[in-house]
mmCIF file of C-alpha atoms in Angstrom:
data_model
loop_
_atom_site.group_PDB
_atom_site.id
_atom_site.type_symbol
_atom_site.label_atom_id
_atom_site.label_comp_id
_atom_site.label_asym_id
_atom_site.label_seq_id
_atom_site.Cartn_x
_atom_site.Cartn_y
_atom_site.Cartn_z
ATOM 1 C CA MET A 261 0.777 -33.603 31.978
ATOM 2 C CA THR A 262 1.262 -37.047 33.498
ATOM 3 C CA THR A 263 -1.287 -39.679 32.474
ATOM 4 C CA PRO A 264 -3.743 -40.441 35.332
ATOM 5 C CA ARG A 265 -3.435 -43.828 37.012
ATOM 6 C CA GLN A 266 -6.060 -45.920 38.768
ATOM 7 C CA ASP A 267 -4.520 -45.236 42.167
ATOM 8 C CA SER A 268 -4.226 -41.481 41.598
ATOM 9 C CA THR A 269 -6.204 -40.565 44.730
ATOM 10 C CA ARG A 270 -4.410 -42.923 47.101
ATOM 11 C CA PRO A 271 -1.326 -41.392 48.730
ATOM 12 C CA ASP A 272 1.248 -44.187 48.973
ATOM 13 C CA VAL A 273 3.308 -42.578 51.714
ATOM 14 C CA GLN A 274 5.694 -45.492 52.039
ATOM 15 C CA ASP A 275 6.873 -44.913 48.485
ATOM 16 C CA ALA A 276 6.417 -41.159 48.404
ATOM 17 C CA CYS A 277 8.562 -40.177 51.401
ATOM 18 C CA PRO A 278 10.953 -41.684 53.949
ATOM 19 C CA ALA A 279 9.329 -44.010 56.481
ATOM 20 C CA GLN A 280 9.606 -41.559 59.353
ATOM 21 C CA ALA A 281 7.455 -39.048 57.449
ATOM 22 C CA ALA A 282 4.398 -41.246 58.023
ATOM 23 C CA ALA A 283 4.804 -41.333 61.797
ATOM 24 C CA GLY A 284 2.303 -38.664 62.755
ATOM 25 C CA ALA A 285 3.884 -35.942 64.862
ATOM 26 C CA ARG A 286 7.305 -36.632 63.383
ATOM 27 C CA VAL A 287 6.240 -35.089 60.121
ATOM 28 C CA LEU A 288 7.049 -31.737 61.679
ATOM 29 C CA ASP A 289 10.651 -32.702 62.374
ATOM 30 C CA PRO A 290 11.862 -35.185 59.750
ATOM 31 C CA GLY A 291 15.459 -34.545 60.778
ATOM 32 C CA GLN A 292 14.979 -35.756 64.354
ATOM 33 C CA PRO A 293 17.247 -38.718 65.210
ATOM 34 C CA ALA A 294 15.378 -41.977 65.815
ATOM 35 C CA ASP A 295 17.168 -42.769 69.083
ATOM 36 C CA GLY A 296 18.056 -39.463 70.670
ATOM 37 C CA PRO A 297 16.694 -36.070 71.778
ATOM 38 C CA PRO A 298 16.069 -33.467 69.090
ATOM 39 C CA GLU A 299 18.891 -31.046 68.419
ATOM 40 C CA PRO A 300 18.008 -27.360 68.753
ATOM 41 C CA ARG A 301 17.212 -25.815 65.370
ATOM 42 C CA PRO A 302 16.479 -22.101 65.776
ATOM 43 C CA THR A 303 13.964 -20.789 63.275
ATOM 44 C CA PRO A 304 15.347 -17.791 61.397
ATOM 45 C CA PRO A 305 13.053 -14.762 61.222
ATOM 46 C CA ARG A 306 13.605 -14.481 57.472
ATOM 47 C CA LEU A 307 14.912 -16.306 54.445
ATOM 48 C CA ALA A 308 16.016 -15.019 51.043
ATOM 49 C CA ARG A 309 17.625 -17.499 48.702
ATOM 50 C CA GLY A 310 18.415 -17.207 45.025
ATOM 51 C CA GLU A 311 20.109 -19.926 42.969
ATOM 52 C CA SER A 312 21.095 -20.086 39.313
ATOM 53 C CA HIS A 313 21.476 -23.341 37.395
ATOM 54 C CA GLY A 314 21.809 -22.231 33.806
ATOM 55 C CA ALA A 315 18.357 -21.795 32.295
ATOM 56 C CA VAL A 316 16.670 -22.589 35.631
ATOM 57 C CA GLN A 317 16.885 -19.851 38.261
ATOM 58 C CA THR A 318 14.995 -19.975 41.545
ATOM 59 C CA VAL A 319 14.062 -17.507 44.277
ATOM 60 C CA SER A 320 12.626 -18.214 47.746
ATOM 61 C CA VAL A 321 11.609 -15.432 50.128
ATOM 62 C CA TRP A 322 10.055 -15.972 53.560
ATOM 63 C CA THR A 323 9.716 -13.426 56.336
ATOM 64 C CA GLU A 324 7.874 -13.313 59.651
ATOM 65 C CA ARG A 325 6.089 -10.200 60.803
ATOM 66 C CA VAL A 326 6.663 -11.250 64.425
ATOM 67 C CA PRO A 327 9.926 -13.246 64.686
ATOM 68 C CA GLY A 328 9.270 -16.779 65.851
ATOM 69 C CA ARG A 329 5.496 -16.441 65.473
ATOM 70 C CA GLY A 330 5.078 -16.582 61.716
ATOM 71 C CA GLU A 331 2.422 -18.945 60.357
ATOM 72 C CA ASP A 332 3.572 -19.104 56.726
ATOM 73 C CA ALA A 333 5.583 -22.245 56.018
ATOM 74 C CA GLU A 334 8.832 -21.815 54.131
ATOM 75 C CA PRO A 335 8.158 -21.770 50.383
ATOM 76 C CA LEU A 336 8.681 -24.904 48.312
ATOM 77 C CA VAL A 337 10.731 -24.682 45.096
ATOM 78 C CA ALA A 338 11.805 -27.960 43.485
ATOM 79 C CA HIS A 339 12.995 -28.825 39.965
ATOM 80 C CA HIS A 340 13.452 -32.453 38.854
ATOM 81 C CA TRP A 341 16.174 -32.504 36.233
ATOM 82 C CA ASN A 342 15.603 -36.009 34.860
ATOM 83 C CA SER A 343 11.949 -35.441 34.005
ATOM 84 C CA VAL A 344 12.280 -31.658 33.419
ATOM 85 C CA GLN A 345 9.358 -30.879 35.697
ATOM 86 C CA GLY A 346 9.002 -29.035 38.946
ATOM 87 C CA LEU A 347 6.790 -27.444 41.550
ATOM 88 C CA LEU A 348 6.709 -24.168 43.406
ATOM 89 C CA ALA A 349 4.250 -23.535 46.224
ATOM 90 C CA VAL A 350 3.498 -21.360 49.258
ATOM 91 C CA PHE A 351 1.447 -22.095 52.386
ATOM 92 C CA ASP A 352 -0.189 -19.522 54.664
ATOM 93 C CA GLY A 353 -1.516 -20.889 57.949
ATOM 94 C CA SER A 354 -4.867 -19.270 58.718
ATOM 95 C CA GLY A 355 -4.266 -17.642 62.094
ATOM 96 C CA GLY A 356 -7.863 -16.570 62.681
ATOM 97 C CA ALA A 357 -9.396 -19.980 62.075
ATOM 98 C CA GLY A 358 -6.475 -21.881 63.588
ATOM 99 C CA ALA A 359 -5.331 -19.722 66.489
ATOM 100 C CA ALA A 360 -5.694 -22.455 69.131
ATOM 101 C CA PRO A 361 -2.513 -24.274 70.274
ATOM 102 C CA ALA A 362 -1.979 -27.587 68.473
ATOM 103 C CA TRP A 363 1.554 -28.748 69.226
ATOM 104 C CA GLN A 364 4.432 -28.127 71.623
ATOM 105 C CA SER A 365 8.072 -28.542 70.658
ATOM 106 C CA ALA A 366 10.715 -30.192 72.844
ATOM 107 C CA ASP A 367 11.835 -26.811 74.202
ATOM 108 C CA GLY A 368 8.286 -25.985 75.309
ATOM 109 C CA THR A 369 7.414 -23.624 72.466
ATOM 110 C CA SER A 370 3.695 -23.781 71.711
ATOM 111 C CA ARG A 371 2.576 -23.773 68.066
ATOM 112 C CA THR A 372 -0.858 -22.899 66.747
ATOM 113 C CA GLY A 373 -2.998 -25.018 64.470
ATOM 114 C CA ALA A 374 -2.252 -22.573 61.644
ATOM 115 C CA TRP A 375 1.516 -23.042 62.122
ATOM 116 C CA VAL A 376 1.192 -26.834 62.165
ATOM 117 C CA GLY A 377 -1.242 -26.862 59.238
ATOM 118 C CA ALA A 378 0.971 -24.841 56.905
ATOM 119 C CA ARG A 379 4.037 -26.956 57.593
ATOM 120 C CA THR A 380 2.156 -30.236 57.359
ATOM 121 C CA ALA A 381 0.700 -29.126 54.016
ATOM 122 C CA ARG A 382 4.185 -28.261 52.789
ATOM 123 C CA LEU A 383 5.496 -31.708 53.692
ATOM 124 C CA ALA A 384 2.495 -33.415 52.077
ATOM 125 C CA THR A 385 2.993 -31.396 48.875
ATOM 126 C CA GLU A 386 6.691 -32.197 48.731
ATOM 127 C CA CYS A 387 5.938 -35.914 49.184
ATOM 128 C CA TRP A 388 3.304 -35.684 46.448
ATOM 129 C CA LEU A 389 5.914 -34.249 44.078
ATOM 130 C CA HIS A 390 8.333 -37.007 45.056
ATOM 131 C CA ALA A 391 5.645 -39.591 44.234
ATOM 132 C CA MET A 392 5.004 -37.984 40.845
ATOM 133 C CA THR A 393 8.644 -37.882 39.824
ATOM 134 C CA ASN A 394 8.963 -41.566 40.755
ATOM 135 C CA GLY A 395 5.860 -42.543 38.794
ATOM 136 C CA TYR A 396 3.636 -43.397 41.794
ATOM 137 C CA GLN A 397 1.113 -40.568 41.397
ATOM 138 C CA ASP A 398 -0.230 -38.233 38.737
ATOM 139 C CA ALA A 399 -0.514 -34.452 38.712
ATOM 140 C CA GLU A 400 -4.283 -34.369 39.218
ATOM 141 C CA PRO A 401 -5.614 -32.065 41.976
ATOM 142 C CA GLU A 402 -7.492 -34.944 43.629
ATOM 143 C CA SER A 403 -4.185 -36.758 44.057
ATOM 144 C CA LEU A 404 -2.712 -33.749 45.880
ATOM 145 C CA ARG A 405 -5.881 -33.379 47.947
ATOM 146 C CA ALA A 406 -5.573 -37.003 49.088
ATOM 147 C CA PHE A 407 -1.958 -36.469 50.189
ATOM 148 C CA LEU A 408 -2.914 -33.326 52.098
ATOM 149 C CA ALA A 409 -5.874 -35.027 53.794
ATOM 150 C CA TYR A 410 -3.740 -37.994 54.854
ATOM 151 C CA TYR A 411 -0.900 -35.957 56.345
ATOM 152 C CA LEU A 412 -3.265 -33.570 58.123
ATOM 153 C CA ASP A 413 -5.082 -36.555 59.591
ATOM 154 C CA VAL A 414 -1.903 -37.932 61.188
ATOM 155 C CA ALA A 415 -0.460 -34.553 62.202
ATOM 156 C CA PRO A 416 -0.570 -33.435 65.864
ATOM 157 C CA LYS A 417 -3.732 -31.601 66.807
ATOM 158 C CA ARG A 418 -5.828 -30.756 69.833
ATOM 159 C CA GLN A 419 -9.571 -30.473 70.208
ATOM 160 C CA SER A 420 -10.387 -26.837 70.900
ATOM 161 C CA LYS A 421 -12.979 -25.982 73.529
ATOM 162 C CA ILE A 422 -13.979 -23.007 71.396
ATOM 163 C CA GLY A 423 -16.446 -23.923 68.657
ATOM 164 C CA GLY A 424 -18.011 -22.002 65.821
ATOM 165 C CA THR A 425 -18.330 -22.078 62.065
ATOM 166 C CA MET A 426 -15.056 -20.171 61.568
ATOM 167 C CA ARG A 427 -12.903 -22.562 63.621
ATOM 168 C CA ARG A 428 -10.770 -25.104 61.761
ATOM 169 C CA GLN A 429 -8.196 -27.728 62.682
ATOM 170 C CA LEU A 430 -4.791 -27.065 61.080
ATOM 171 C CA PRO A 431 -6.105 -24.560 58.505
ATOM 172 C CA THR A 432 -3.868 -23.291 55.717
ATOM 173 C CA THR A 433 -3.940 -21.917 52.213
ATOM 174 C CA LEU A 434 -1.894 -23.331 49.354
ATOM 175 C CA ALA A 435 -0.971 -21.853 45.987
ATOM 176 C CA GLY A 436 1.445 -23.410 43.555
ATOM 177 C CA VAL A 437 2.311 -24.338 40.004
ATOM 178 C CA HIS A 438 3.330 -27.754 38.766
ATOM 179 C CA TYR A 439 5.158 -27.412 35.450
ATOM 180 C CA GLN A 440 6.433 -29.786 32.785
ATOM 181 C CA VAL A 441 8.817 -28.526 30.103
ATOM 182 C CA ALA A 442 7.888 -29.879 26.662
ATOM 183 C CA ALA A 443 10.349 -32.079 24.767
ATOM 184 C CA SER A 444 10.782 -29.301 22.208
ATOM 185 C CA ASP A 445 11.997 -26.883 24.920
ATOM 186 C CA THR A 446 9.771 -24.224 23.360
ATOM 187 C CA GLU A 447 6.850 -24.327 25.779
ATOM 188 C CA VAL A 448 5.903 -25.392 29.283
ATOM 189 C CA GLU A 449 2.702 -27.087 30.439
ATOM 190 C CA LEU A 450 1.363 -25.617 33.681
ATOM 191 C CA ARG A 451 -1.136 -26.685 36.275
ATOM 192 C CA ALA A 452 -1.940 -24.029 38.853
ATOM 193 C CA LEU A 453 -3.163 -25.543 42.145
ATOM 194 C CA TRP A 454 -4.671 -23.651 45.040
ATOM 195 C CA ALA A 455 -6.954 -23.489 48.057
ATOM 196 C CA GLY A 456 -7.752 -20.239 49.827
ATOM 197 C CA ASP A 457 -6.452 -16.784 48.945
ATOM 198 C CA SER A 458 -2.757 -17.298 48.202
ATOM 199 C CA ARG A 459 -2.010 -16.884 44.485
ATOM 200 C CA ALA A 460 0.061 -18.261 41.612
ATOM 201 C CA TYR A 461 1.232 -16.199 38.648
ATOM 202 C CA ALA A 462 3.059 -16.213 35.329
ATOM 203 C CA LEU A 463 5.345 -13.270 34.566
ATOM 204 C CA LEU A 464 6.044 -12.593 30.890
ATOM 205 C CA PRO A 465 8.241 -9.829 29.387
ATOM 206 C CA GLN A 466 5.693 -8.923 26.711
ATOM 207 C CA ASP A 467 2.651 -8.286 28.912
ATOM 208 C CA GLY A 468 3.684 -8.649 32.532
ATOM 209 C CA LEU A 469 2.075 -10.422 35.459
ATOM 210 C CA HIS A 470 -0.853 -12.809 34.944
ATOM 211 C CA VAL A 471 -2.765 -14.340 37.836
ATOM 212 C CA LEU A 472 -3.354 -18.092 37.384
ATOM 213 C CA THR A 473 -5.623 -18.693 40.398
ATOM 214 C CA ARG A 474 -8.969 -17.324 41.574
ATOM 215 C CA ASP A 475 -9.244 -16.592 45.300
ATOM 216 C CA HIS A 476 -11.667 -18.825 47.161
ATOM 217 C CA THR A 477 -13.698 -15.838 48.351
ATOM 218 C CA ARG A 478 -17.064 -14.446 47.281
ATOM 219 C CA GLU A 479 -15.308 -11.375 45.861
ATOM 220 C CA SER A 480 -12.945 -11.950 42.928
ATOM 221 C CA ASP A 481 -11.989 -8.415 41.845
ATOM 222 C CA ALA A 482 -8.316 -7.948 42.799
ATOM 223 C CA LEU A 483 -8.683 -4.240 43.589
ATOM 224 C CA GLU A 484 -11.762 -4.788 45.743
ATOM 225 C CA LEU A 485 -9.890 -7.536 47.566
ATOM 226 C CA LEU A 486 -7.228 -4.936 48.447
ATOM 227 C CA ARG A 487 -9.946 -2.753 49.963
ATOM 228 C CA SER A 488 -11.722 -5.504 51.898
ATOM 229 C CA ASP A 489 -10.896 -8.777 53.617
ATOM 230 C CA PRO A 490 -13.695 -11.250 52.806
ATOM 231 C CA PRO A 491 -13.688 -14.682 54.469
ATOM 232 C CA MET A 492 -12.413 -17.651 52.484
ATOM 233 C CA THR A 493 -14.963 -20.126 51.156
ATOM 234 C CA ASN A 494 -12.473 -23.007 50.846
ATOM 235 C CA LEU A 495 -9.469 -23.766 53.026
ATOM 236 C CA ILE A 496 -7.242 -26.788 53.560
ATOM 237 C CA CYS A 497 -7.903 -28.208 57.046
ATOM 238 C CA ALA A 498 -8.039 -31.459 59.006
ATOM 239 C CA ASP A 499 -11.649 -31.428 60.200
ATOM 240 C CA ARG A 500 -13.702 -30.489 57.136
ATOM 241 C CA ASP A 501 -13.801 -31.322 53.475
ATOM 242 C CA PHE A 502 -11.831 -29.073 51.129
ATOM 243 C CA ALA A 503 -11.069 -28.875 47.432
ATOM 244 C CA ILE A 504 -7.969 -28.075 45.403
ATOM 245 C CA GLY A 505 -8.615 -25.654 42.550
ATOM 246 C CA SER A 506 -6.875 -26.450 39.274
ATOM 247 C CA HIS A 507 -6.187 -24.533 36.080
ATOM 248 C CA GLN A 508 -4.176 -25.884 33.118
ATOM 249 C CA LEU A 509 -2.510 -23.981 30.307
ATOM 250 C CA SER A 510 0.614 -23.916 28.151
ATOM 251 C CA LEU A 511 2.969 -20.953 27.817
ATOM 252 C CA PRO A 512 5.894 -20.311 25.501
ATOM 253 C CA LEU A 513 9.391 -20.422 26.919
ATOM 254 C CA PRO A 514 11.115 -18.522 28.389
ATOM 255 C CA CYS A 515 8.853 -17.450 31.242
ATOM 256 C CA VAL A 516 8.811 -16.807 34.984
ATOM 257 C CA LEU A 517 6.419 -18.608 37.353
ATOM 258 C CA LEU A 518 5.743 -17.644 40.954
ATOM 259 C CA ALA A 519 3.454 -18.129 43.924
ATOM 260 C CA ALA A 520 2.959 -15.763 46.860
ATOM 261 C CA THR A 521 0.967 -15.421 50.059
ATOM 262 C CA ASP A 522 -1.117 -12.314 50.679
ATOM 263 C CA GLY A 523 1.661 -10.697 52.699
ATOM 264 C CA PHE A 524 3.102 -9.745 49.313
ATOM 265 C CA PHE A 525 0.112 -8.691 47.226
ATOM 266 C CA GLY A 526 -2.386 -7.760 49.937
ATOM 267 C CA TYR A 527 -0.663 -4.599 51.193
ATOM 268 C CA VAL A 528 0.160 -2.736 47.973
ATOM 269 C CA HIS A 529 -1.864 0.187 46.608
ATOM 270 C CA THR A 530 -2.865 -1.492 43.342
ATOM 271 C CA PRO A 531 -2.369 -4.967 41.810
ATOM 272 C CA ALA A 532 0.184 -3.459 39.427
ATOM 273 C CA ASP A 533 2.407 -2.440 42.356
ATOM 274 C CA PHE A 534 3.239 -6.094 43.033
ATOM 275 C CA GLU A 535 4.560 -6.594 39.511
ATOM 276 C CA GLN A 536 6.487 -3.334 39.728
ATOM 277 C CA LEU A 537 8.114 -4.534 42.972
ATOM 278 C CA LEU A 538 9.312 -7.715 41.251
ATOM 279 C CA LEU A 539 10.643 -5.954 38.161
ATOM 280 C CA ARG A 540 12.230 -3.018 39.986
ATOM 281 C CA THR A 541 14.196 -5.291 42.310
ATOM 282 C CA LEU A 542 15.138 -7.489 39.332
ATOM 283 C CA GLN A 543 16.745 -4.519 37.576
ATOM 284 C CA GLN A 544 18.524 -3.362 40.753
ATOM 285 C CA ALA A 545 20.112 -6.766 41.498
ATOM 286 C CA ALA A 546 23.567 -7.942 40.451
ATOM 287 C CA GLY A 547 22.460 -11.593 40.510
ATOM 288 C CA VAL A 548 19.637 -13.897 41.492
ATOM 289 C CA ALA A 549 20.735 -14.122 45.155
ATOM 290 C CA GLU A 550 20.689 -10.330 45.482
ATOM 291 C CA TRP A 551 17.308 -10.248 43.737
ATOM 292 C CA ALA A 552 15.904 -12.513 46.446
ATOM 293 C CA ASP A 553 17.327 -10.301 49.184
ATOM 294 C CA LEU A 554 16.004 -7.106 47.588
ATOM 295 C CA ILE A 555 12.528 -8.635 47.303
ATOM 296 C CA ARG A 556 12.691 -9.535 51.001
ATOM 297 C CA ARG A 557 13.772 -6.042 52.014
ATOM 298 C CA GLU A 558 11.062 -4.481 49.880
ATOM 299 C CA VAL A 559 8.203 -6.558 51.267
ATOM 300 C CA GLU A 560 9.361 -6.053 54.853
ATOM 301 C CA SER A 561 9.142 -2.278 54.295
ATOM 302 C CA PHE A 562 5.357 -2.308 53.783
ATOM 303 C CA THR A 563 3.668 -5.580 54.726
ATOM 304 C CA ALA A 564 1.686 -6.083 57.917
ATOM 305 C CA ASP A 565 1.725 -9.886 57.646
ATOM 306 C CA ASP A 566 4.020 -12.847 57.218
ATOM 307 C CA ALA A 567 5.055 -13.066 53.577
ATOM 308 C CA SER A 568 6.418 -15.863 51.415
ATOM 309 C CA LEU A 569 7.204 -16.168 47.720
ATOM 310 C CA ALA A 570 8.451 -18.984 45.483
ATOM 311 C CA LEU A 571 9.710 -18.209 41.970
ATOM 312 C CA VAL A 572 11.322 -20.085 39.091
ATOM 313 C CA SER A 573 12.668 -18.621 35.870
ATOM 314 C CA LEU A 574 12.670 -21.084 32.965
ATOM 315 C CA GLY A 575 14.501 -20.754 29.668
ATOM 316 C CA TYR A 576 16.496 -17.569 30.159
ATOM 317 C CA PRO A 577 20.193 -18.366 29.500
ATOM 318 C CA ASP A 578 21.405 -16.358 32.499
ATOM 319 C CA PHE A 579 20.430 -13.594 34.906
ATOM 320 C CA ASP A 580 21.664 -10.841 32.588
ATOM 321 C CA ASP A 581 19.332 -12.044 29.853
ATOM 322 C CA LEU A 582 16.436 -12.208 32.334
ATOM 323 C CA GLN A 583 17.068 -8.583 33.294
ATOM 324 C CA HIS A 584 17.430 -7.484 29.687
ATOM 325 C CA GLN A 585 14.171 -9.111 28.583
ATOM 326 C CA PHE A 586 12.112 -7.463 31.338
ATOM 327 C CA ALA A 587 13.674 -3.970 31.244
ATOM 328 C CA PRO A 588 11.225 -2.572 28.639
ATOM 329 C CA ARG A 589 8.249 -3.924 30.569
ATOM 330 C CA LEU A 590 9.394 -2.144 33.736
ATOM 331 C CA ARG A 591 9.811 1.171 31.905
ATOM 332 C CA MET A 592 6.324 0.936 30.450
ATOM 333 C CA LEU A 593 4.731 -0.129 33.738
ATOM 334 C CA ALA A 594 6.513 2.567 35.786
ATOM 335 C CA GLU A 595 5.308 5.237 33.382
ATOM 336 C CA GLN A 596 1.762 3.896 33.456
ATOM 337 C CA GLN A 597 1.608 3.722 37.247
ATOM 338 C CA ALA A 598 3.191 7.153 37.778
ATOM 339 C CA ARG A 599 0.459 8.811 35.710
ATOM 340 C CA GLY A 600 -1.776 10.678 38.137
ATOM 341 C CA ARG A 601 -0.374 8.938 41.227
ATOM 342 C CA PRO A 602 -1.434 11.062 44.237
ATOM 343 C CA SER A 603 1.325 12.841 46.114
ATOM 344 C CA ALA A 604 -0.090 11.384 49.342
ATOM 345 C CA LEU A 605 1.393 8.023 48.244
ATOM 346 C CA THR A 606 4.851 9.383 47.420
ATOM 347 C CA ARG A 607 5.484 12.105 50.033
ATOM 348 C CA PRO A 608 5.146 12.475 53.811
ATOM 349 C CA PRO A 609 1.577 13.343 54.830
ATOM 350 C CA ASP A 610 0.637 17.030 54.877
ATOM 351 C CA PRO A 611 -0.915 17.882 58.274
ATOM 352 C CA ALA A 612 -2.945 20.667 56.647
ATOM 353 C CA ALA A 613 -4.423 18.424 53.938
ATOM 354 C CA ASP A 614 -8.037 17.225 54.084
ATOM 355 C CA PRO A 615 -7.874 13.441 54.785
ATOM 356 C CA GLY A 616 -11.170 12.849 53.010
ATOM 357 C CA GLU A 617 -10.006 14.601 49.862
ATOM 358 C CA ALA A 618 -6.703 12.680 49.871
ATOM 359 C CA ALA A 619 -8.541 9.371 50.275
ATOM 360 C CA ALA A 620 -10.872 10.219 47.385
ATOM 361 C CA ARG A 621 -7.904 11.025 45.133
ATOM 362 C CA ILE A 622 -6.191 7.760 46.042
ATOM 363 C CA LYS A 623 -9.364 5.792 45.338
ATOM 364 C CA ALA A 624 -9.849 7.483 41.966
ATOM 365 C CA TRP A 625 -6.239 6.798 40.990
ATOM 366 C CA GLN A 626 -6.532 3.155 42.084
ATOM 367 C CA ASP A 627 -9.602 2.753 39.874
ATOM 368 C CA GLN A 628 -7.758 4.335 36.945
ATOM 369 C CA SER A 629 -4.662 2.189 37.475
ATOM 370 C CA TRP A 630 -6.715 -0.999 37.743
ATOM 371 C CA GLN A 631 -8.644 -0.332 34.545
ATOM 372 C CA ALA A 632 -5.381 0.168 32.626
ATOM 373 C CA TYR A 633 -3.820 -2.970 34.112
ATOM 374 C CA ARG A 634 -6.700 -5.392 34.553
ATOM 375 C CA HIS A 635 -7.046 -6.901 31.077
ATOM 376 C CA GLY A 636 -3.513 -8.284 30.930
ATOM 377 C CA TYR A 637 -3.476 -9.336 34.578
ATOM 378 C CA GLU A 638 -6.693 -11.349 34.233
ATOM 379 C CA SER A 639 -6.046 -12.802 30.767
ATOM 380 C CA TYR A 640 -5.307 -16.273 32.271
ATOM 381 C CA LEU A 641 -7.695 -15.984 35.231
ATOM 382 C CA PRO A 642 -9.589 -19.267 35.765
ATOM 383 C CA PRO A 643 -13.335 -19.004 35.122
ATOM 384 C CA ALA A 644 -15.646 -18.512 38.080
ATOM 385 C CA PRO A 645 -17.501 -21.654 39.253
ATOM 386 C CA GLU A 646 -20.786 -20.306 37.905
ATOM 387 C CA GLU A 647 -19.168 -19.857 34.479
ATOM 388 C CA LEU A 648 -18.333 -23.573 34.424
ATOM 389 C CA ALA A 649 -21.887 -24.663 35.252
#
């Protein structure tokens, strides 16, 4: 990774981003002309983009559960060709903690603190990457935290009349991966970065999906987190201190890296279902753009939340090779997950069936599935804080 510098915690916004990005409220609309009214820019209810640039292929998926009211920011996927490094990240505004209005657009649309927080965090992260690629900052988590704190401080916000320990100003999660391809082109150095309960992953053809982040919640078991919704213990926000988790490792190339908000992985039946979604749509697609669209369609069919995903494939010569390398993994995973899967999950509900018995069968199958899947999934899981003490 980049060598730390003495000024690594000081966000030099004048060098990192265009001058207008440091002007407070304007961070939410960097395209606004300096001497005229803002032009209308309708927010699309969904986004699915896939691009192929040789051995670098990228996917961005973003969808709102309620059109125009989504609090996830659009995912960030950026690759810097000269330095062969990049960043992918997602941002999920915390609607419960940041439900109060914080900003109003020129057309009168009111935006919540969660909406503002996620988009401000996205801009701060993009400026941080810009500073790194220009040699102004390093890749340390404290450097990113300083950028986030600065931009949240100058972002528009209102003092809420409603207090309480759960309230936050401009609260949002963040999960991402900064990567640097080694000079040998045989491995990639990774730094997973996160705050909250969004997640970053590595996807490998030999052993599947590996989580690279540990949710900032008191519960860390991925299956139990599907069954409950514990409060977050750390969250990016403007009015309280927060931390950026960090986890470094190296992986052989080729590999796939991704980050996702809980709209993707929080509404499946088991953690393995998320990997199966990614691999099934990969095999169905004719190209990376169609893969992005199939992922979007799939998540919209089951999620009850906004959902965003950022993905980069590194080192595969083309999309056909990417498909070919992961085909055996999908066959193995599909067979494993079909074993004992209750009919209540695959067929319309039977009105005559006992709901309690069906729920018990689903729970037993989930436990079985998780035990078969857990070791590989958690093989790169960061240690718990108490394990570091």
